[in-house]
Amino acid sequence: MSRCLPGPMEKAFNRANEMVINSEDIKIYTHIDCDGISAGAILSSMLDRLEKDHEIEFITLDQIPDIEIDNELSIFSDLASGQDLDKNIENMSTSSSKILILDHHPPFRKLGYNPALKGEFLEINPHHYGIDGSFHISGGGMSYLLAKTFGFKDLSWIGVLSAVGDMQNNLSGKLTGINKYILNDAVEEGLISSVNDLSIYGRQTRPIFVALSYFGDVNLPITNNKTECILMLKNLGIPRKNGRKTRCLCDLTQEEKTSIFSELMRMLSREVPSKYVKYIPRLITGESYDFLAERKYTPLRDASEFSTAVNACSRNKNPEVALKVLKGDRGIVLDAMKDLSHEHRRYLAERIEWVEGDDRIIHLKNLQYFNGNGIKQEVVGTIAGMILSHGDWKKPIIGFTDIGDDKNGVKVSLRCSRLLAYDGINFGNIIKKVAKKVGGTGGGHSVACGAYIPEDKTNEFLKLFDESLNGRLA
Ligand SMILES: [Mn+2]
């Protein structure tokens, strides 16, 4: 198949290939986020081409215990490695059912785990083969590796999208590990062009002065200030329009990009403590990925923008729209996706206004937080990240919100500037420890992580978190 995989892992994919070939009634359970939807799209496209009957269901982790397995083959993608399936297996309606897990999250079972099951149980997880699942491969990537065993290399672009959706390129500025092999497949297929560019979001759809105003990580004079951005472009001699059309980052010449780079370098060097200066280039440049089959000036052309559009669908509980687009539908479903993106942005703006306008941000010694009760738990992290870029970037920000339903718990989300992570702080590890101390669970990446904690422990959680950071920030 490919020289990129350890031999035993490649063998596991060949076994998975056989499980698919030998099954006629298949159900896919996939995570309802950009990575999970991408994984579902890859698997569903693969099964369509193999003319295999299948269903697909988008789920959240807490729904797993309620799943009644009653298909010949159940595939779990982008989830289930961290969840106990023994109860589901016990209650299976047909004892000969087969289970295939394609996940990249830290696995809770050991390699070769074999439950009491007449059918077959196969879990493929990169961690079992010494491969990092946070940055080197996504759930969509794992699904693509299975599709590739059938020769469907043209689905590789979705594997790239899923990695970007999981922010696996966020810290290093590029795709690495197996993600890079998947990217190479897509480049070879003529589906993606990978370019070194300014890492400013909105390359295809945002006017350049708007894109610049969203500069995060460090709060600069241009951040959240379009007038300053217009002035900056004027001083650099960069026209905002091409005739009557507003220019986006993708319209700029190399020379113009270089002068923006230098100006950002200058601004940032003035703003950040000296120990961070060496990390500045990593903040402002990185690889970007263009999907060559998509139209220019649409959000589908750029991997970051496409992943945001997919997330907008999932966060409005409408993953089917994104699934159709990923499977190739470019008809009216695109309008639905556009509406959902619009609705997503409107919701975020309104909630940010609510948090900021009401002075809900409270500063502790080493962190800042807001009580976002009422905010949908799926977006409290996104909102925290956007608020961070308007305020004090030197401290991490924590937002929390009630989970709703009858569950007596709070969802906590943390975001911080990448500079803190480059300097060696891993908030994913810290939040895991602190959440555990108050009887909750947590985890995630160094710059984006979260936890669920009991509601009456919120203050204790914040206090412990604050104390754990003493002497660690600039
Ligand atoms: Mn994932």
Coordinates of C-alpha atoms and ligand atoms in Angstrom, one line a residue:
M1 CA 0.0 0.0 0.0
S2 CA 2.4 2.6 1.2
R3 CA 5.8 2.7 2.8
C4 CA 4.5 5.3 5.2
L5 CA 3.0 2.8 7.7
P6 CA 4.6 0.3 10.1
G7 CA 4.2 -3.2 8.7
P8 CA 1.7 -4.4 11.4
M9 CA -0.5 -1.4 11.0
E10 CA -0.6 -2.0 7.2
K11 CA -1.6 -5.6 7.9
A12 CA -4.4 -4.3 10.2
F13 CA -5.7 -2.2 7.3
N14 CA -5.6 -5.2 5.0
R15 CA -7.7 -7.1 7.6
A16 CA -10.2 -4.2 7.7
N17 CA -10.3 -4.3 3.9
E18 CA -11.4 -7.9 4.1
M19 CA -14.0 -7.2 6.8
V20 CA -15.6 -4.6 4.5
I21 CA -15.4 -6.9 1.5
N22 CA -17.1 -9.7 3.4
S23 CA -20.0 -7.6 4.8
E24 CA -23.2 -6.6 3.0
D25 CA -25.0 -4.6 5.8
I26 CA -22.8 -1.9 7.2
K27 CA -23.3 1.0 9.6
I28 CA -20.9 3.9 10.2
Y29 CA -20.9 5.7 13.5
T30 CA -18.8 8.8 13.2
H31 CA -18.1 11.8 15.3
I32 CA -20.1 14.9 14.7
D33 CA -17.2 17.3 14.1
C34 CA -15.2 18.3 11.0
D35 CA -12.9 15.4 11.3
G36 CA -15.6 12.9 12.0
I37 CA -17.8 14.1 9.2
S38 CA -14.8 13.9 6.8
A39 CA -14.1 10.4 8.0
G40 CA -17.8 9.5 7.4
A41 CA -17.6 11.0 3.9
I42 CA -14.6 9.0 3.0
L43 CA -16.0 5.7 4.3
S44 CA -19.4 6.4 2.7
S45 CA -17.9 7.2 -0.7
M46 CA -15.7 4.1 -0.4
L47 CA -18.8 1.9 0.3
D48 CA -20.8 3.6 -2.5
R49 CA -18.1 2.6 -5.0
L50 CA -17.9 -0.9 -3.6
E51 CA -21.7 -1.0 -4.0
K52 CA -22.2 -1.8 -0.3
D53 CA -25.4 -1.0 1.5
H54 CA -24.7 1.3 4.4
E55 CA -26.1 3.8 6.8
I56 CA -24.3 6.6 8.6
E57 CA -25.0 8.2 11.9
F58 CA -23.3 11.2 13.5
I59 CA -22.9 10.9 17.2
T60 CA -21.3 12.5 20.2
L61 CA -19.1 10.5 22.7
D62 CA -21.9 10.4 25.3
Q63 CA -24.2 8.6 22.9
I64 CA -22.0 5.6 22.6
P65 CA -23.4 3.7 25.6
D66 CA -26.9 3.8 24.0
I67 CA -25.9 2.3 20.7
E68 CA -27.5 -1.0 19.9
I69 CA -25.3 -2.8 17.5
D70 CA -27.4 -4.8 15.1
N71 CA -25.7 -4.6 11.7
E72 CA -23.4 -7.1 10.2
L73 CA -20.5 -4.6 10.3
S74 CA -20.3 -1.5 12.5
I75 CA -17.6 0.9 11.8
F76 CA -16.7 3.6 14.4
S77 CA -14.7 6.4 13.0
D78 CA -12.9 9.3 14.8
L79 CA -14.2 7.9 18.1
A80 CA -14.6 4.8 20.3
S81 CA -10.9 4.2 21.1
G82 CA -11.4 6.0 24.4
Q83 CA -14.8 4.4 25.2
D84 CA -15.8 1.1 26.7
L85 CA -17.8 -0.9 24.2
D86 CA -18.2 -4.1 26.3
K87 CA -21.8 -3.3 27.3
N88 CA -22.7 -2.6 23.7
I89 CA -21.1 -5.9 22.7
E90 CA -22.9 -7.8 25.5
N91 CA -26.2 -6.4 24.2
M92 CA -25.6 -7.0 20.6
S93 CA -28.6 -8.4 18.7
T94 CA -26.7 -10.7 16.4
S95 CA -23.8 -12.5 17.9
S96 CA -21.8 -12.7 14.7
S97 CA -21.6 -8.9 14.2
K98 CA -18.3 -7.4 13.4
I99 CA -16.8 -4.2 14.8
L100 CA -14.2 -2.0 13.2
I101 CA -12.8 1.0 15.0
L102 CA -10.7 3.6 13.1
D103 CA -9.7 6.2 15.6
H104 CA -6.8 8.4 16.5
H105 CA -7.6 9.4 20.0
P106 CA -5.6 7.9 22.9
P107 CA -6.8 4.3 23.1
F108 CA -8.1 2.8 26.3
R109 CA -7.7 -0.9 25.1
K110 CA -4.4 -2.5 24.4
L111 CA -3.4 -3.7 20.9
G112 CA -4.9 -7.1 20.2
Y113 CA -7.8 -6.7 22.7
N114 CA -10.3 -9.4 22.0
P115 CA -13.8 -9.2 23.6
A116 CA -16.1 -12.1 23.9
L117 CA -17.5 -11.9 20.4
K118 CA -18.4 -14.5 17.8
G119 CA -17.8 -12.0 15.0
E120 CA -14.7 -10.0 14.6
F121 CA -13.3 -7.0 16.6
L122 CA -10.6 -4.8 15.0
E123 CA -9.4 -1.6 16.4
I124 CA -6.9 0.4 14.4
N125 CA -5.3 3.2 16.3
P126 CA -2.0 4.9 15.4
H127 CA -1.0 5.1 19.1
H128 CA -0.7 1.3 19.1
Y129 CA 2.0 1.5 16.5
G130 CA 4.0 4.4 18.1
I131 CA 2.4 7.0 15.9
D132 CA 1.3 10.3 17.4
G133 CA -2.5 10.7 16.9
S134 CA -2.7 14.4 17.9
F135 CA -0.6 15.8 15.1
H136 CA 0.3 13.0 12.7
I137 CA -3.0 11.6 11.7
S138 CA -6.7 12.4 12.1
G139 CA -9.8 10.2 12.1
G140 CA -10.4 11.2 8.5
G141 CA -6.8 10.1 7.8
M142 CA -7.4 6.7 9.3
S143 CA -10.5 6.3 7.2
Y144 CA -8.6 7.4 4.1
L145 CA -5.9 4.7 4.8
L146 CA -8.7 2.1 4.6
A147 CA -10.1 3.6 1.4
K148 CA -6.6 3.6 -0.1
T149 CA -6.4 -0.2 0.3
F150 CA -9.2 -0.3 -2.3
G151 CA -7.2 2.1 -4.5
F152 CA -9.3 5.2 -3.9
K153 CA -6.4 7.7 -3.7
D154 CA -8.6 10.5 -5.0
L155 CA -10.3 10.6 -1.5
S156 CA -7.0 11.8 0.0
W157 CA -8.0 15.5 -0.2
I158 CA -10.7 14.8 2.4
G159 CA -8.0 13.2 4.7
V160 CA -6.2 16.5 4.5
L161 CA -9.3 18.5 5.2
S162 CA -9.9 16.4 8.3
A163 CA -6.4 17.0 9.7
V164 CA -6.8 20.7 9.2
G165 CA -10.2 20.5 10.8
D166 CA -8.6 18.9 13.9
M167 CA -6.0 21.7 13.8
Q168 CA -3.2 19.2 13.5
N169 CA -1.1 21.7 11.5
N170 CA -1.9 24.6 13.9
L171 CA 1.3 24.5 16.0
S172 CA 3.9 23.6 13.5
G173 CA 2.3 25.5 10.6
K174 CA 2.3 22.4 8.4
L175 CA 1.1 18.8 8.1
T176 CA 3.6 16.3 9.4
G177 CA 3.9 12.5 9.9
I178 CA 1.3 10.4 8.1
N179 CA -0.7 13.5 7.3
K180 CA 2.2 14.5 5.0
Y181 CA 1.9 11.2 3.1
I182 CA -1.8 11.8 2.7
L183 CA -1.1 15.3 1.5
N184 CA 1.4 13.9 -1.0
D185 CA -1.2 11.5 -2.4
A186 CA -3.6 14.5 -2.9
V187 CA -0.8 16.5 -4.6
E188 CA 0.0 13.6 -6.8
E189 CA -3.7 13.2 -7.8
G190 CA -3.6 16.9 -8.7
L191 CA -6.2 17.7 -6.1
I192 CA -4.3 20.0 -3.8
S193 CA -1.6 22.6 -4.1
S194 CA 0.4 23.2 -0.9
V195 CA 1.7 26.7 -0.6
N196 CA 3.8 28.6 1.9
D197 CA 1.8 31.6 2.7
L198 CA 1.0 34.2 5.4
S199 CA -1.1 32.2 8.0
I200 CA -4.0 34.6 8.0
Y201 CA -7.4 33.1 7.9
G202 CA -9.8 33.8 5.1
R203 CA -7.4 33.6 2.1
Q204 CA -10.2 33.1 -0.5
T205 CA -13.2 35.0 0.9
R206 CA -12.2 37.8 3.2
P207 CA -11.0 41.2 2.0
I208 CA -7.4 41.4 3.1
F209 CA -8.0 44.3 5.5
V210 CA -10.8 42.3 7.2
A211 CA -8.6 39.1 7.3
L212 CA -5.8 41.1 9.0
S213 CA -8.2 42.5 11.6
Y214 CA -8.7 39.0 12.9
F215 CA -5.0 38.6 13.8
G216 CA -5.0 36.6 17.0
D217 CA -2.3 35.1 19.3
V218 CA -1.0 38.6 20.1
N219 CA -3.2 41.7 20.4
L220 CA -1.8 44.1 17.9
P221 CA -2.9 47.6 16.9
I222 CA -4.6 46.0 13.8
T223 CA -6.4 43.4 15.9
N224 CA -10.2 43.9 15.7
N225 CA -9.5 47.3 14.1
K226 CA -10.3 47.5 10.3
T227 CA -9.3 51.2 10.2
E228 CA -5.8 50.4 11.3
C229 CA -5.6 47.5 8.8
I230 CA -6.6 49.9 6.0
L231 CA -4.0 52.3 7.1
M232 CA -1.4 49.6 7.3
L233 CA -2.1 48.5 3.7
K234 CA -2.0 52.1 2.6
N235 CA 1.4 52.7 4.2
L236 CA 2.8 49.6 2.6
G237 CA 1.4 50.7 -0.8
I238 CA -0.8 47.6 -1.2
P239 CA -4.0 48.4 -3.1
R240 CA -7.2 47.2 -1.4
K241 CA -9.1 46.8 -4.6
N242 CA -8.4 45.5 -8.1
G243 CA -10.7 47.7 -10.1
R244 CA -14.0 47.3 -8.3
K245 CA -13.2 44.0 -6.7
T246 CA -11.9 43.9 -3.2
R247 CA -8.6 41.9 -3.0
C248 CA -8.2 38.8 -0.8
L249 CA -4.9 37.3 0.4
C250 CA -5.0 35.0 -2.6
D251 CA -4.8 38.0 -4.9
L252 CA -1.6 39.5 -3.4
T253 CA 1.7 39.2 -5.1
Q254 CA 4.7 37.6 -3.4
E255 CA 6.2 41.0 -3.0
E256 CA 3.1 42.4 -1.3
K257 CA 3.0 39.4 1.0
T258 CA 6.6 39.9 1.9
S259 CA 6.0 43.4 2.9
I260 CA 3.0 42.4 5.1
F261 CA 5.3 39.7 6.7
S262 CA 7.9 42.3 7.5
E263 CA 5.4 44.7 9.0
L264 CA 3.9 42.0 11.2
M265 CA 7.3 41.0 12.3
R266 CA 8.0 44.6 13.3
M267 CA 4.7 45.0 15.1
L268 CA 5.0 41.7 16.9
S269 CA 8.6 42.2 18.0
R270 CA 7.6 45.4 19.7
E271 CA 4.7 43.7 21.4
V272 CA 6.0 40.4 22.8
P273 CA 8.4 39.7 25.7
S274 CA 11.9 39.0 24.3
K275 CA 11.7 35.3 25.1
Y276 CA 9.0 34.9 22.5
V277 CA 10.6 36.8 19.7
K278 CA 12.2 33.7 18.1
Y279 CA 8.7 32.2 17.7
I280 CA 7.2 35.1 15.7
P281 CA 7.8 33.7 12.1
R282 CA 6.0 30.6 13.1
L283 CA 3.0 32.7 14.1
I284 CA 2.7 34.4 10.8
T285 CA 3.7 31.9 8.1
G286 CA 2.8 28.4 7.3
E287 CA 1.6 25.9 4.7
S288 CA -1.8 26.6 3.2
Y289 CA -3.8 24.1 1.1
D290 CA -5.8 24.9 -2.0
F291 CA -8.3 22.4 -3.3
L292 CA -7.7 22.7 -7.0
A293 CA -11.1 21.3 -8.0
E294 CA -13.0 24.0 -6.2
R295 CA -13.8 27.5 -7.5
K296 CA -11.6 30.4 -6.4
Y297 CA -13.0 32.9 -4.0
T298 CA -15.2 30.3 -2.4
P299 CA -14.7 28.9 1.1
L300 CA -14.3 25.4 -0.4
R301 CA -11.0 26.4 -2.1
D302 CA -9.0 26.8 1.1
A303 CA -8.7 24.0 3.6
S304 CA -9.0 26.2 6.7
E305 CA -12.1 27.9 5.4
F306 CA -13.7 24.7 4.2
S307 CA -13.1 23.1 7.6
T308 CA -14.9 26.1 9.2
A309 CA -17.9 25.6 6.9
V310 CA -18.0 21.9 7.9
N311 CA -17.8 22.9 11.5
A312 CA -20.6 25.4 11.1
C313 CA -22.8 22.5 9.8
S314 CA -21.9 20.3 12.7
R315 CA -22.4 23.0 15.3
N316 CA -25.9 23.7 14.0
K317 CA -26.5 19.9 14.2
N318 CA -26.8 19.6 10.4
P319 CA -23.8 17.4 9.5
E320 CA -25.7 15.8 6.6
V321 CA -25.3 19.1 4.6
A322 CA -21.5 18.9 5.0
L323 CA -21.5 15.2 4.2
K324 CA -23.3 15.8 0.9
V325 CA -20.8 18.6 0.0
L326 CA -17.9 16.4 0.9
K327 CA -19.3 13.5 -1.2
G328 CA -19.3 15.8 -4.2
D329 CA -22.7 17.5 -4.3
R330 CA -22.2 21.0 -5.5
G331 CA -25.9 21.9 -6.1
I332 CA -28.3 23.7 -3.8
V333 CA -26.8 22.0 -0.8
L334 CA -24.0 24.6 -1.1
D335 CA -26.6 27.3 -0.3
A336 CA -27.6 25.4 2.8
M337 CA -24.0 25.3 3.9
K338 CA -23.6 29.0 3.3
D339 CA -26.7 29.7 5.4
L340 CA -25.4 27.5 8.2
S341 CA -22.0 29.3 8.1
H342 CA -23.8 32.6 8.2
E343 CA -25.9 31.5 11.1
H344 CA -22.8 30.2 12.9
R345 CA -21.0 33.5 12.5
R346 CA -24.0 35.4 13.7
Y347 CA -24.3 33.3 16.8
L348 CA -20.6 33.7 17.6
A349 CA -20.7 37.5 17.1
E350 CA -23.8 37.9 19.3
R351 CA -22.4 35.7 22.1
I352 CA -19.0 37.5 22.0
E353 CA -20.8 40.8 22.3
W354 CA -22.8 39.4 25.3
V355 CA -19.6 38.3 27.1
E356 CA -17.6 41.4 26.3
G357 CA -20.4 44.0 26.6
D358 CA -21.4 42.7 30.0
D359 CA -17.9 42.7 31.4
R360 CA -18.1 39.1 32.1
I361 CA -14.3 38.5 31.8
I362 CA -12.7 38.1 35.2
H363 CA -9.0 38.2 35.7
L364 CA -7.1 36.0 38.1
K365 CA -3.4 36.2 38.6
N366 CA -2.4 33.8 35.8
L367 CA -5.7 33.3 33.9
Q368 CA -8.9 35.0 32.8
Y369 CA -12.3 33.4 32.6
F370 CA -15.9 34.1 31.8
N371 CA -19.1 32.4 32.9
G372 CA -20.8 31.7 29.6
N373 CA -23.9 29.9 30.9
G374 CA -26.4 29.6 28.1
I375 CA -23.7 29.4 25.3
K376 CA -23.9 26.2 23.4
Q377 CA -21.2 23.9 24.7
E378 CA -19.9 23.1 21.2
V379 CA -18.8 26.7 20.6
V380 CA -17.7 27.9 24.0
G381 CA -14.1 27.2 23.0
T382 CA -14.4 29.0 19.7
I383 CA -15.8 32.0 21.6
A384 CA -13.0 31.9 24.2
G385 CA -10.5 31.9 21.4
M386 CA -12.0 34.9 19.7
I387 CA -12.3 36.8 22.9
L388 CA -8.6 36.1 23.7
S389 CA -7.5 37.9 20.6
H390 CA -9.3 41.0 21.7
G391 CA -8.0 41.1 25.2
D392 CA -5.0 39.9 27.2
W393 CA -3.2 37.3 25.1
K394 CA -0.5 36.7 27.7
K395 CA -2.8 34.6 29.9
P396 CA -4.9 31.7 28.9
I397 CA -8.7 32.2 28.8
I398 CA -11.2 29.8 30.2
G399 CA -14.9 29.9 29.3
F400 CA -17.5 27.7 30.9
T401 CA -21.1 26.9 30.3
D402 CA -23.7 24.5 31.7
I403 CA -24.2 21.3 29.8
G404 CA -28.0 21.6 30.0
D405 CA -30.3 18.6 30.1
D406 CA -30.4 17.0 33.5
K407 CA -26.7 16.5 33.8
N408 CA -25.3 18.4 36.7
G409 CA -22.1 19.5 35.0
V410 CA -20.1 22.3 33.4
K411 CA -18.2 22.3 30.2
V412 CA -14.9 24.2 30.5
S413 CA -12.9 25.3 27.4
L414 CA -9.5 26.8 27.4
R415 CA -7.7 28.7 24.6
C416 CA -4.3 30.4 24.7
S417 CA -1.8 32.1 22.4
R418 CA 0.4 29.7 20.5
L419 CA 3.4 31.6 22.0
L420 CA 2.6 30.0 25.3
A421 CA 2.7 26.5 23.8
Y422 CA 5.9 27.2 21.9
D423 CA 7.4 28.2 25.2
G424 CA 6.6 24.8 26.5
I425 CA 3.4 25.0 28.4
N426 CA 0.9 22.2 27.6
F427 CA -2.5 23.2 28.8
G428 CA -4.0 19.9 27.7
N429 CA -2.0 18.1 30.4
I430 CA -2.7 20.8 33.0
I431 CA -6.4 20.8 32.4
K432 CA -6.5 17.0 32.6
K433 CA -4.8 17.0 36.0
V434 CA -6.8 19.9 37.5
A435 CA -10.1 18.5 36.2
K436 CA -9.3 15.1 37.8
K437 CA -8.6 16.8 41.2
V438 CA -12.2 18.2 41.3
G439 CA -13.8 15.0 40.1
G440 CA -14.0 15.8 36.4
T441 CA -12.3 14.7 33.2
G442 CA -10.3 16.8 30.8
G443 CA -7.8 16.8 28.0
G444 CA -6.9 18.1 24.6
H445 CA -4.1 20.1 22.9
S446 CA -1.7 22.6 24.4
V447 CA -3.5 25.6 23.0
A448 CA -7.1 24.3 22.8
C449 CA -8.4 21.9 25.5
G450 CA -11.4 21.4 27.7
A451 CA -12.9 19.5 30.6
Y452 CA -16.2 18.5 32.1
I453 CA -16.4 19.2 35.9
P454 CA -19.2 19.1 38.5
E455 CA -21.0 22.4 38.7
D456 CA -20.3 23.1 42.4
K457 CA -16.6 22.7 41.7
T458 CA -16.2 25.5 39.3
N459 CA -14.5 28.0 41.7
E460 CA -12.2 25.3 43.1
F461 CA -11.2 24.4 39.6
L462 CA -10.4 28.0 38.7
K463 CA -8.4 28.5 41.9
L464 CA -6.4 25.3 41.4
F465 CA -5.7 26.1 37.8
D466 CA -4.6 29.6 38.6
E467 CA -2.2 28.3 41.3
S468 CA -0.8 25.6 39.0
L469 CA 0.5 28.4 36.7
N470 CA 2.4 30.3 39.3
G471 CA 5.8 31.4 37.8
R472 CA 5.1 29.8 34.4
L473 CA 3.9 32.7 32.3
A474 CA 5.9 35.6 30.9
Ligands
MN1 MN -10.6 13.7 15.3

